Coordinates of C-alpha atoms in Angstrom, one line a residue:
M143 CA 0.0 0.3 -0.4
S144 CA 0.8 3.5 -1.1
L145 CA 2.2 6.4 2.1
L146 CA -0.8 8.4 0.4
H147 CA -3.2 5.6 0.2
A148 CA -2.2 4.7 4.1
L149 CA -2.7 8.8 4.8
R150 CA -5.9 8.0 3.3
E151 CA -7.6 4.7 4.7
A152 CA -6.1 6.1 7.8
K153 CA -8.4 9.9 7.3
V154 CA -6.3 11.8 8.8
L155 CA -5.5 14.0 5.8
R156 CA -8.3 16.7 5.6
T157 CA -10.0 17.6 2.2
L158 CA -7.2 20.2 1.7
D159 CA -4.3 18.1 1.8
D160 CA -5.3 15.5 -0.1
A161 CA -6.3 18.4 -3.3
L162 CA -2.7 20.1 -3.0
A163 CA -1.2 16.0 -3.4
N164 CA -3.5 15.5 -6.7
T165 CA -2.7 18.8 -8.1
L166 CA 0.9 18.1 -7.7
R167 CA 0.4 14.6 -9.6
R168 CA -1.9 15.9 -11.8
L169 CA 0.8 18.7 -13.0
D170 CA 3.6 15.8 -13.1
P171 CA 2.5 12.7 -12.7
S172 CA 6.1 10.3 -12.1
T173 CA 5.8 11.9 -9.0
P174 CA 7.4 9.7 -6.4
D175 CA 4.3 8.7 -3.8
E176 CA 6.6 10.0 -0.7
V177 CA 6.8 13.3 -1.7
L178 CA 2.9 13.5 -2.4
A179 CA 2.5 12.4 0.6
A180 CA 5.2 14.5 2.3
A181 CA 2.8 17.2 0.7
A182 CA -0.2 16.8 2.0
L183 CA 1.4 16.5 6.0
A184 CA 2.9 19.5 5.5
S185 CA -0.3 21.3 4.6
L186 CA -1.7 18.9 8.0
A187 CA 1.2 20.6 9.7
V188 CA -0.3 24.1 9.3
A189 CA -3.9 23.2 10.1
Q190 CA -2.1 21.9 13.7
G191 CA -0.2 25.1 14.4
H192 CA 3.5 23.8 13.1
A193 CA 5.0 25.9 11.1
G194 CA 6.4 23.1 8.6
F195 CA 6.5 18.8 8.9
D196 CA 9.5 17.0 10.0
P197 CA 10.3 13.9 8.0
A198 CA 11.8 12.3 10.2
S199 CA 9.1 12.8 13.7
P200 CA 5.4 12.0 12.1
R201 CA 4.1 11.1 15.1
Q202 CA 4.2 14.4 15.6
L203 CA 1.2 14.9 12.9
I204 CA -0.8 11.0 13.7
D205 CA -0.7 8.8 15.6
A206 CA -2.1 6.7 13.0
E207 CA -0.1 3.0 12.6
I208 CA 1.8 3.6 9.4
A209 CA 4.7 2.3 7.7
W210 CA 7.0 5.7 7.4
P211 CA 9.6 5.5 5.2
D212 CA 13.9 6.2 5.9
A213 CA 13.5 9.8 7.3
E214 CA 17.4 10.1 5.3
T215 CA 15.5 8.6 1.9
W216 CA 12.5 10.4 2.3
L217 CA 14.6 13.7 3.2
Q218 CA 16.8 13.3 -0.6
Q219 CA 13.5 12.2 -2.6
L220 CA 12.1 15.8 -1.6
A221 CA 15.4 17.0 -2.3
A222 CA 15.3 15.8 -5.8
S223 CA 11.8 16.5 -6.8
R224 CA 10.2 19.4 -8.7
F225 CA 8.7 20.7 -6.6
V226 CA 10.6 21.6 -3.4
A227 CA 13.1 24.8 -3.3
T228 CA 15.9 23.9 -1.5
P229 CA 17.5 27.0 -0.6
R230 CA 21.6 27.5 0.2
S231 CA 20.8 29.8 3.4
P232 CA 18.8 30.3 5.7
S233 CA 18.4 33.8 4.5
E234 CA 17.9 33.6 0.5
E235 CA 14.2 33.4 -0.6
A236 CA 13.3 30.1 -1.6
E237 CA 12.5 29.4 -5.4
A238 CA 9.3 29.6 -6.8
A239 CA 8.1 26.2 -5.7
P240 CA 4.7 25.2 -3.3
L241 CA 7.8 22.6 -1.2
V242 CA 10.2 24.3 0.3
L243 CA 13.1 21.8 2.6
E244 CA 16.1 23.0 4.6
R245 CA 18.3 20.5 6.2
P246 CA 19.5 22.6 9.6
S247 CA 22.7 20.0 10.1
E248 CA 23.2 15.9 8.5
G249 CA 19.5 13.6 9.1
T250 CA 17.6 16.3 9.9
G251 CA 15.3 18.4 7.7
L252 CA 12.0 20.6 7.4
L253 CA 9.7 20.8 4.4
Y254 CA 7.6 23.7 4.7
L255 CA 4.9 25.1 2.0
R256 CA 6.6 28.0 1.0
R257 CA 4.6 31.0 1.9
Y258 CA 4.8 29.7 5.4
R259 CA 8.9 29.5 5.0
E260 CA 9.1 32.5 4.4
Y261 CA 7.1 34.2 6.9
E262 CA 9.7 32.5 9.1
R263 CA 12.4 34.2 7.0
R264 CA 11.5 37.1 6.7
L265 CA 10.3 37.4 10.3
A266 CA 13.9 36.1 11.7
L267 CA 15.8 38.9 9.8
Q268 CA 13.1 42.0 11.2
L269 CA 14.2 40.0 14.4
Q270 CA 18.1 40.0 14.2
R271 CA 17.3 44.1 12.1
I272 CA 15.5 45.3 14.8
A273 CA 17.5 44.0 17.6
S274 CA 21.1 45.4 16.0
Q275 CA 19.4 49.2 16.5
P276 CA 20.6 50.8 19.2
I277 CA 18.9 53.7 21.0
E278 CA 21.4 56.9 22.0
G279 CA 20.6 58.4 25.3
D280 CA 21.8 59.5 27.7
I281 CA 22.1 57.4 31.1
A282 CA 23.1 58.5 33.3
A283 CA 21.5 61.6 33.5
I284 CA 18.1 59.4 34.2
A285 CA 19.8 57.6 37.0
P286 CA 18.3 59.3 39.6
L287 CA 14.6 59.0 38.6
F288 CA 15.6 55.3 37.8
A289 CA 16.7 55.0 41.9
T290 CA 13.4 56.3 42.6
L291 CA 11.8 54.0 40.9
F292 CA 13.5 51.0 41.1
P293 CA 14.5 51.5 45.3
D294 CA 15.4 48.1 45.0
A295 CA 17.1 47.2 41.8
R296 CA 20.6 46.8 43.9
A297 CA 18.6 43.4 45.2
D298 CA 18.9 41.9 42.6
D299 CA 15.8 43.4 40.7
H300 CA 14.5 41.8 37.7
Q301 CA 12.0 44.7 37.3
A302 CA 15.0 46.8 37.1
R303 CA 17.3 45.1 35.4
A304 CA 14.6 45.1 32.1
A305 CA 14.2 48.7 32.2
A306 CA 17.9 48.9 31.9
L307 CA 17.7 47.1 29.4
A308 CA 15.0 49.3 28.1
L309 CA 16.9 52.1 27.4
R310 CA 19.3 50.4 25.2
R311 CA 17.3 47.5 23.7
A312 CA 15.8 47.8 20.6
L313 CA 14.5 44.3 20.9
L314 CA 13.6 43.4 24.9
L315 CA 11.3 40.1 25.8
V316 CA 9.6 41.1 29.5
T317 CA 9.0 37.5 30.4
G318 CA 6.7 36.0 33.6
G319 CA 4.1 34.0 34.9
P320 CA 0.6 35.9 35.9
G321 CA 0.7 38.9 38.4
T322 CA 4.4 39.0 38.1
G323 CA 4.4 42.4 37.4
K324 CA 5.3 42.9 33.8
T325 CA 2.4 45.9 33.2
T326 CA 3.6 47.6 36.2
T327 CA 8.1 47.1 34.7
I328 CA 6.4 48.7 31.7
A329 CA 4.9 51.7 33.0
R330 CA 8.1 52.2 34.4
L331 CA 9.9 51.8 31.8
L332 CA 8.6 53.7 29.6
A333 CA 9.0 57.0 31.8
L334 CA 11.8 56.3 31.7
R335 CA 12.5 56.0 28.1
V336 CA 9.6 59.6 27.5
A337 CA 12.9 60.7 30.8
Q338 CA 15.8 59.6 28.6
A339 CA 14.4 60.9 25.6
H340 CA 13.7 64.9 27.2
H341 CA 17.0 64.9 28.6
T342 CA 18.6 64.4 25.2
G343 CA 16.1 67.2 23.8
H344 CA 14.4 64.8 21.5
A345 CA 10.0 64.7 21.5
T346 CA 8.1 62.4 23.5
P347 CA 8.4 59.2 21.9
R348 CA 5.2 57.9 20.4
I349 CA 4.4 54.9 22.1
A350 CA 1.7 52.8 20.9
L351 CA 0.5 49.3 22.8
A352 CA -1.6 46.3 21.4
A353 CA -2.3 42.7 22.2
P354 CA -3.5 39.5 20.0
T355 CA -7.7 40.2 21.3
G356 CA -9.8 42.8 22.0
R357 CA -10.2 41.3 26.0
A358 CA -6.0 40.7 26.3
A359 CA -6.0 45.1 24.7
D360 CA -8.2 46.4 26.8
R361 CA -6.4 44.5 30.2
M362 CA -3.6 46.2 29.0
A363 CA -5.0 49.1 29.2
E364 CA -6.8 49.3 32.4
S365 CA -3.2 48.1 34.2
L366 CA -1.5 50.0 32.3
R367 CA -3.1 53.2 33.4
R368 CA -3.6 51.7 37.4
A369 CA 0.4 51.5 36.6
A370 CA 1.3 55.0 35.3
A371 CA -1.5 57.0 37.8
Q372 CA 1.2 59.1 38.7
M373 CA 3.2 59.7 35.1
A374 CA 2.6 61.8 32.5
A375 CA 2.9 61.4 28.5
L376 CA 2.1 57.7 28.5
P377 CA -0.8 55.7 26.6
T378 CA -3.7 54.9 28.8
Q379 CA -5.7 52.9 25.0
A380 CA -4.8 49.4 23.5
S381 CA -5.9 48.6 20.1
T382 CA -5.4 44.9 18.4
L383 CA -2.5 43.8 17.2
H384 CA -4.8 44.0 13.1
R385 CA -6.3 47.5 14.5
L386 CA -2.6 48.8 15.4
L387 CA -1.4 47.3 11.5
G388 CA -4.5 48.6 9.9
T389 CA -6.4 45.6 8.5
L390 CA -7.8 45.9 4.2
P391 CA -11.2 44.7 3.0
D392 CA -10.7 40.9 1.7
S393 CA -6.7 41.3 2.0
P394 CA -4.6 39.6 4.0
R395 CA -2.5 42.9 4.3
F396 CA -2.5 45.2 6.4
R397 CA -2.0 48.7 5.8
H398 CA 1.4 49.4 7.6
H399 CA 4.0 47.5 6.1
A400 CA 8.2 47.7 5.1
G401 CA 7.3 50.5 2.7
N402 CA 4.6 52.4 5.1
P403 CA 6.0 51.2 8.7
L404 CA 3.9 52.2 12.4
P405 CA 3.8 55.7 13.0
F406 CA 5.9 55.2 16.6
D407 CA 8.8 55.1 18.1
I408 CA 8.0 52.5 20.8
V409 CA 5.5 49.4 19.9
V410 CA 4.4 47.4 23.4
V411 CA 3.0 44.0 22.8
D412 CA 1.0 41.5 26.0
E413 CA -0.2 37.9 26.0
A414 CA 3.2 37.7 23.2
S415 CA 2.7 33.9 23.0
M416 CA -1.0 34.6 21.1
V417 CA 0.9 35.4 18.5
D418 CA 0.8 33.2 15.4
L419 CA 3.7 33.2 12.4
P420 CA 2.4 35.4 10.2
L421 CA 1.1 37.7 11.9
M422 CA 4.4 37.9 14.4
C423 CA 6.1 38.2 10.6
K424 CA 3.9 41.9 9.3
L425 CA 4.4 43.5 12.8
T426 CA 8.3 43.2 12.6
E427 CA 8.5 44.1 9.0
A428 CA 5.7 47.7 10.1
V429 CA 7.9 48.7 12.9
G430 CA 9.5 51.6 11.5
E431 CA 14.1 51.7 11.3
G432 CA 15.2 53.2 14.7
A433 CA 11.5 52.0 16.7
Q434 CA 11.8 49.6 19.8
L435 CA 9.5 46.6 20.2
I436 CA 9.3 45.3 23.4
L437 CA 7.3 42.0 23.7
L438 CA 5.6 40.5 26.7
G439 CA 4.3 37.4 27.6
D440 CA 4.0 34.3 29.7
P441 CA 6.6 31.0 27.5
D442 CA 4.7 28.7 29.3
Q443 CA 1.4 29.1 28.2
L444 CA -0.5 27.6 24.8
P445 CA 1.3 28.7 21.7
S446 CA -0.9 30.5 19.5
V447 CA -3.9 28.6 17.7
E448 CA -2.5 28.8 14.4
A449 CA 1.1 28.0 12.4
G450 CA 3.6 29.0 14.9
D451 CA 4.8 28.6 18.8
V452 CA 6.9 32.4 17.6
L453 CA 7.5 33.5 21.8
A454 CA 9.0 30.5 22.4
A455 CA 11.8 30.1 19.2
I456 CA 12.7 33.6 19.5
L457 CA 13.5 33.6 24.1
A458 CA 15.1 30.0 22.9
S459 CA 17.3 32.0 20.8
A460 CA 17.7 34.9 23.1
G461 CA 18.4 32.7 26.7
A462 CA 18.4 33.6 29.5
G463 CA 20.8 36.6 30.5
D464 CA 19.9 39.8 31.2
A465 CA 23.3 42.1 29.1
L466 CA 24.4 45.5 28.6
S467 CA 27.7 46.9 27.5
A468 CA 30.6 47.8 29.9
V469 CA 30.2 51.5 29.6
D470 CA 26.4 51.4 30.0
A471 CA 26.5 49.4 33.0
E472 CA 29.6 51.6 33.8
A473 CA 26.6 54.8 34.4
L474 CA 24.4 52.9 35.9
R475 CA 26.3 51.4 38.6
D476 CA 25.6 53.4 41.1
V477 CA 21.7 52.7 40.2
L478 CA 21.8 49.0 40.0
G479 CA 25.1 47.8 41.3
E480 CA 27.4 45.8 39.4
T481 CA 25.9 42.3 39.2
L482 CA 22.6 43.5 38.0
I483 CA 24.0 44.1 34.0
D484 CA 26.1 42.4 32.5
A485 CA 28.0 42.6 29.2
D486 CA 26.9 41.8 25.5
T487 CA 26.8 38.6 24.0
G488 CA 25.4 38.9 20.4
G489 CA 22.6 38.3 18.4
L490 CA 19.2 38.2 20.0
H491 CA 21.2 37.1 23.8
G492 CA 20.7 39.8 26.8
H493 CA 18.3 40.8 25.5
R494 CA 15.5 39.0 27.9
V495 CA 14.1 39.6 31.6
H496 CA 12.3 37.1 33.2
L497 CA 10.2 38.3 36.0
Q498 CA 9.9 35.6 38.9
R499 CA 7.9 37.5 41.8
G500 CA 3.9 36.9 41.6
W501 CA 1.7 39.1 42.0
R502 CA -1.5 38.8 40.5
Q503 CA -3.2 35.9 43.2
S504 CA -4.6 37.4 45.9
D505 CA -2.9 36.2 48.9
A506 CA -5.7 33.8 49.7
L507 CA -5.4 31.4 46.7
Q508 CA -2.3 29.5 47.3
L509 CA -1.5 28.8 43.2
T510 CA 2.5 29.0 42.7
P511 CA 3.6 25.9 44.5
L512 CA 0.6 24.2 41.6
A513 CA 1.7 25.9 38.5
D514 CA 5.7 25.4 39.5
A515 CA 4.4 21.4 39.3
V516 CA 2.3 21.8 36.1
R517 CA 4.7 23.7 34.6
N518 CA 8.2 20.8 34.9
G519 CA 5.0 18.7 34.3
D520 CA 5.8 16.9 37.6
A521 CA 2.7 14.5 38.0
A522 CA 3.1 12.9 41.1
T523 CA 3.7 17.0 43.0
T524 CA 0.7 18.4 40.9
L525 CA -1.8 15.0 42.4
A526 CA -0.3 15.2 45.7
L527 CA -0.5 18.7 45.7
L528 CA -4.1 18.8 44.7
R529 CA -5.4 16.2 47.1
S530 CA -3.7 16.8 49.9
G531 CA -6.6 19.8 50.5
E532 CA -3.5 22.1 51.9
L533 CA -3.4 24.7 49.1
A534 CA -5.7 28.4 49.7
N535 CA -8.9 28.3 47.8
V536 CA -7.5 25.5 45.3
H537 CA -10.4 22.6 45.5
F538 CA -9.7 19.3 43.4
H539 CA -12.6 18.1 42.7
E540 CA -11.0 13.7 41.5
N541 CA -12.9 11.9 39.0
V542 CA -15.7 14.8 38.5
D543 CA -17.4 14.7 34.8
D544 CA -20.3 17.0 35.1
P545 CA -19.6 19.9 36.7
L546 CA -23.2 21.3 36.3
Q547 CA -24.3 18.3 39.1
A548 CA -21.4 18.6 41.6
R549 CA -21.9 22.4 41.5
P550 CA -25.4 23.0 41.2
D551 CA -24.6 26.9 41.9
L552 CA -22.7 27.4 39.0
L553 CA -26.4 28.1 37.7
T554 CA -27.3 30.1 39.9
H555 CA -24.2 32.5 39.8
W556 CA -25.6 32.6 35.6
R557 CA -29.4 32.9 36.3
A558 CA -28.7 36.0 38.6
L559 CA -27.5 37.7 35.7
A560 CA -30.6 38.1 34.1
T561 CA -31.5 39.9 37.2
H562 CA -29.4 42.7 37.0
T563 CA -30.4 46.5 35.8
D564 CA -27.4 47.6 34.7
P565 CA -25.2 45.8 32.0
A566 CA -21.6 47.4 33.4
Q567 CA -22.4 45.4 36.8
A568 CA -23.8 42.0 34.7
L569 CA -20.7 41.9 32.9
Q570 CA -18.1 42.7 35.9
H571 CA -20.4 39.5 37.7
A572 CA -20.4 37.5 35.0
N573 CA -16.3 37.6 35.0
R574 CA -16.1 36.9 38.9
L575 CA -16.9 33.2 37.7
R576 CA -15.8 31.2 34.3
L577 CA -16.2 27.3 33.7
L578 CA -13.1 26.6 31.4
T579 CA -12.6 23.3 29.1
A580 CA -9.9 21.3 27.4
L581 CA -11.6 20.6 24.3
R582 CA -14.1 22.4 22.1
E583 CA -17.0 19.2 21.5
G584 CA -17.7 16.3 23.7
P585 CA -19.6 16.1 27.3
Q586 CA -16.8 18.0 28.8
G587 CA -16.5 20.0 26.0
A588 CA -17.3 23.8 26.1
R589 CA -19.9 23.2 22.8
G590 CA -21.7 20.4 25.2
L591 CA -21.6 22.4 28.1
N592 CA -23.2 25.0 26.6
A593 CA -26.2 24.1 25.3
R594 CA -27.0 22.0 28.4
I595 CA -26.8 25.4 30.3
E596 CA -28.7 27.8 27.7
A597 CA -31.5 24.4 28.5
A598 CA -31.3 24.9 31.5
L599 CA -31.9 28.8 31.7
S600 CA -33.6 29.1 29.1
G601 CA -36.1 26.3 29.4
R602 CA -35.5 25.1 25.5
R603 CA -35.0 21.8 24.6
I604 CA -31.3 21.0 24.1
G605 CA -30.2 21.0 20.3
T606 CA -32.8 23.7 20.2
P607 CA -30.2 26.8 18.2
P608 CA -29.7 29.0 20.9
A609 CA -31.6 32.5 21.3
W610 CA -31.9 35.5 22.7
F611 CA -32.9 35.1 26.4
P612 CA -31.0 37.6 29.5
G613 CA -28.2 36.3 31.3
R614 CA -27.1 34.7 28.6
L615 CA -23.2 35.2 27.7
L616 CA -21.8 35.1 23.8
L617 CA -18.6 35.0 22.8
I618 CA -17.4 36.6 20.0
T619 CA -16.0 34.0 17.4
E620 CA -14.2 36.8 14.4
N621 CA -13.3 40.4 14.4
S622 CA -15.2 43.2 13.4
Y623 CA -14.2 46.6 13.0
R624 CA -17.0 47.7 11.8
H625 CA -19.0 47.4 15.6
G626 CA -15.1 47.2 17.4
L627 CA -15.6 43.8 18.8
F628 CA -12.7 41.0 18.0
N629 CA -12.4 37.3 18.5
G630 CA -12.4 35.9 21.9
D631 CA -14.9 39.5 23.6
V632 CA -17.6 38.3 26.1
G633 CA -21.1 40.0 26.3
I634 CA -24.3 39.5 27.7
C635 CA -28.0 40.2 26.4
L636 CA -30.4 42.1 28.5
A637 CA -33.0 44.3 27.8
D638 CA -33.0 48.0 27.5
D639 CA -34.8 50.8 30.0
A640 CA -37.8 50.3 27.5
G641 CA -37.7 46.7 27.2
T642 CA -35.8 45.9 24.1
P643 CA -32.8 43.2 23.5
L644 CA -29.6 43.5 23.4
A645 CA -26.4 42.4 23.9
W646 CA -24.1 44.8 25.8
F647 CA -20.1 44.4 25.3
P648 CA -17.8 46.3 27.4
G649 CA -16.9 50.0 26.6
S650 CA -14.1 52.8 27.6
G651 CA -13.3 55.9 29.1
S652 CA -16.7 57.4 29.2
E653 CA -18.8 54.7 27.5
P654 CA -18.4 52.0 29.8
V655 CA -20.6 49.5 28.1
R656 CA -21.8 49.2 24.1
A657 CA -25.1 47.8 23.2
F658 CA -26.2 46.3 19.9
H659 CA -29.2 44.7 18.4
P660 CA -28.5 40.5 18.7
A661 CA -29.4 40.0 14.8
A662 CA -26.1 42.9 13.9
L663 CA -23.8 40.6 15.7
P664 CA -20.6 38.9 14.0
A665 CA -20.4 35.3 14.5
H666 CA -21.2 34.2 18.5
E667 CA -22.0 31.6 20.8
S668 CA -22.9 31.4 23.9
A669 CA -19.9 32.1 26.3
F670 CA -21.0 29.9 30.2
A671 CA -18.3 27.3 29.0
M672 CA -14.9 28.6 27.3
T673 CA -11.9 26.5 26.1
V674 CA -9.3 27.4 27.4
H675 CA -7.2 28.7 24.5
K676 CA -10.4 31.1 24.3
A677 CA -10.2 32.5 27.8
Q678 CA -5.9 32.8 27.0
G679 CA -5.4 36.7 27.7
S680 CA -8.5 36.8 30.5
E681 CA -8.9 36.1 34.1
F682 CA -11.5 35.4 35.9
D683 CA -11.5 35.8 40.8
E684 CA -13.0 32.2 40.8
V685 CA -12.4 29.5 37.9
W686 CA -13.6 25.7 37.1
L687 CA -11.5 23.9 35.1
Q688 CA -13.2 20.6 34.0
L689 CA -10.9 18.1 31.6
P690 CA -12.7 15.7 29.6
R691 CA -13.4 11.9 30.9
V692 CA -10.8 10.4 28.5
D693 CA -7.1 11.5 27.5
S694 CA -6.8 13.8 24.0
R695 CA -4.0 14.6 22.2
V696 CA -4.9 17.8 22.7
L697 CA -4.2 18.1 26.8
S698 CA -1.0 19.4 27.2
R699 CA 0.7 20.9 30.2
E700 CA 0.9 24.5 29.1
L701 CA -3.1 23.7 28.4
V702 CA -3.5 23.1 32.4
Y703 CA -0.8 25.9 33.5
T704 CA -2.8 28.3 31.1
G705 CA -6.4 27.4 32.3
L706 CA -5.4 27.5 36.2
T707 CA -4.1 30.3 35.4
R708 CA -6.9 32.5 34.8
A709 CA -8.4 32.2 38.5
R710 CA -7.5 35.3 40.9
S711 CA -8.8 34.2 44.2
T712 CA -10.5 30.3 43.6
L713 CA -9.1 27.1 41.5
H714 CA -11.2 24.2 41.0
V715 CA -10.0 21.4 39.1
A716 CA -12.6 18.9 38.0
G717 CA -11.5 15.1 35.9
N718 CA -9.2 11.9 36.8
A719 CA -4.9 11.3 37.8
E720 CA -4.9 9.3 34.9
V721 CA -5.3 12.1 32.2
I722 CA -4.1 14.8 34.3
A723 CA -0.6 12.9 34.4
A724 CA -1.6 12.3 30.7
A725 CA -1.8 16.0 29.9
L726 CA 1.7 16.7 32.1
G727 CA 3.5 14.6 30.5
R728 CA 3.0 16.3 26.8
H729 CA 3.9 19.5 25.3
A730 CA 2.2 21.6 23.3
G731 CA 5.3 22.1 21.1
R732 CA 5.6 23.0 17.3
V733 CA 7.9 22.3 14.8
S734 CA 9.8 25.5 13.4
G735 CA 12.7 26.2 12.0
L736 CA 13.1 29.9 14.1
E737 CA 15.2 28.9 16.7
W738 CA 18.1 27.3 14.3
R739 CA 17.5 31.0 12.1
L740 CA 18.1 33.5 14.9
G741 CA 20.9 31.2 16.3
K742 CA 20.8 30.2 19.5

């Protein structure tokens, strides 16, 4: 049986993947079956979030029992094909061919759809361009302000390290877990950059704040407003990356690009782990010459839904060092201490600071030991902590498959939403608690649970298409710039004073909420239960994390970590030990060549 036929028999290919293989066969009937199968798998790889396909590890894509070709022989067949370009260097543009094969070293190889290889190549070049640009300015002149903002700088304060690097690094990577002070750090380092510009006689830097989703952008702006309350000239609004770059109707391109760069001196991007490969490529190309790019993110969270694990690859290349030149370190010695700043090491090394102290969770929630165990994939410790009952406000519901039966007060909470007359208060009340799931489908999936919750609250039968009813929570699933609503935004259905049924979403500034006619909304679904992916970038006072009854490839330690760290005050974890152990033994890793291109 041919490899392509075996893949079809196993029903692992999408129609689109199979169509690519069939098109190549029609163009050249002599094309080896293994090349056709690899083309289909390269297409499937992108759908599963990978940048490309690794012929040496096909089981990263497919669990089915298939007789795979010898990896080296397969790579040689691909290199010989007319449909596969083989660039001489990672920075060279690939020839016009549907596929690109690159071999970082002997015995290894990565097969790309050409477009994704080019995204990766262009992104690496842009990151190197930005990182190589110096930031001019007198550091010593702002040392007194630095000492005021970071009084504990000498005590190995990682926030102070990040601010020090921001004074010299055009590319800055600030990472850390939930509530480690990333936004506070950004507010202070931006204040330093403003002061630095003023001391050198330059205008106040133009600053843009952005995030992948509307909810993450709003949360970033809100946090920065609080952190920067006493600091002038700092921005108080943030936008989605798509809005920042400027979408063009019916086009994958943006208004801002290399030929028309963004009109900002500093671009700050929060939740960078959620940014996929194509979007990060287009963002970096739009960052103008001499501008600074600051990426914030949690390296242990889930990667982007679309192709690429961009932040992880950038961080792997950057390493863990925090470096400045000896001259700059000398200028800040009195403030920072000699051990705070290391010397330059070249490349992306020395562009990252990892913040360590957790701030966001309330004192009543003892989450750090559990988050550490999950992040490290330590199933034994994770289960022991969950079962011990010793972690404050962390509750383990072992072998519970149905949260609605286990906690009837969940429905009580949602029923109470319909009693609110103020939509802003209703939205605030709704965000106190959220049911998160690992899967979209199935009895423990978001779709199934939402159907049951809708039926219980509205009186409609399960399976009946959901309709407007007071208290229904809505999740926007596509961007609509006409409405100013974006994928991930959550609203609520409530009647206005005249009894008109409306859908209300958070506003900004003097407009705390915005109302829409339900029929005019972009694509949406109920949001009583949400997948962890959809909740990324959000936080809630209380989280119920429901895991499925049986293991799934979707489960990973990153998914569990992301889910449990959405909680601010109280966490409930429901599931069985076998599924938890399997999830923690699995990485949500992605196949990518970006780290190799950037150099480790």
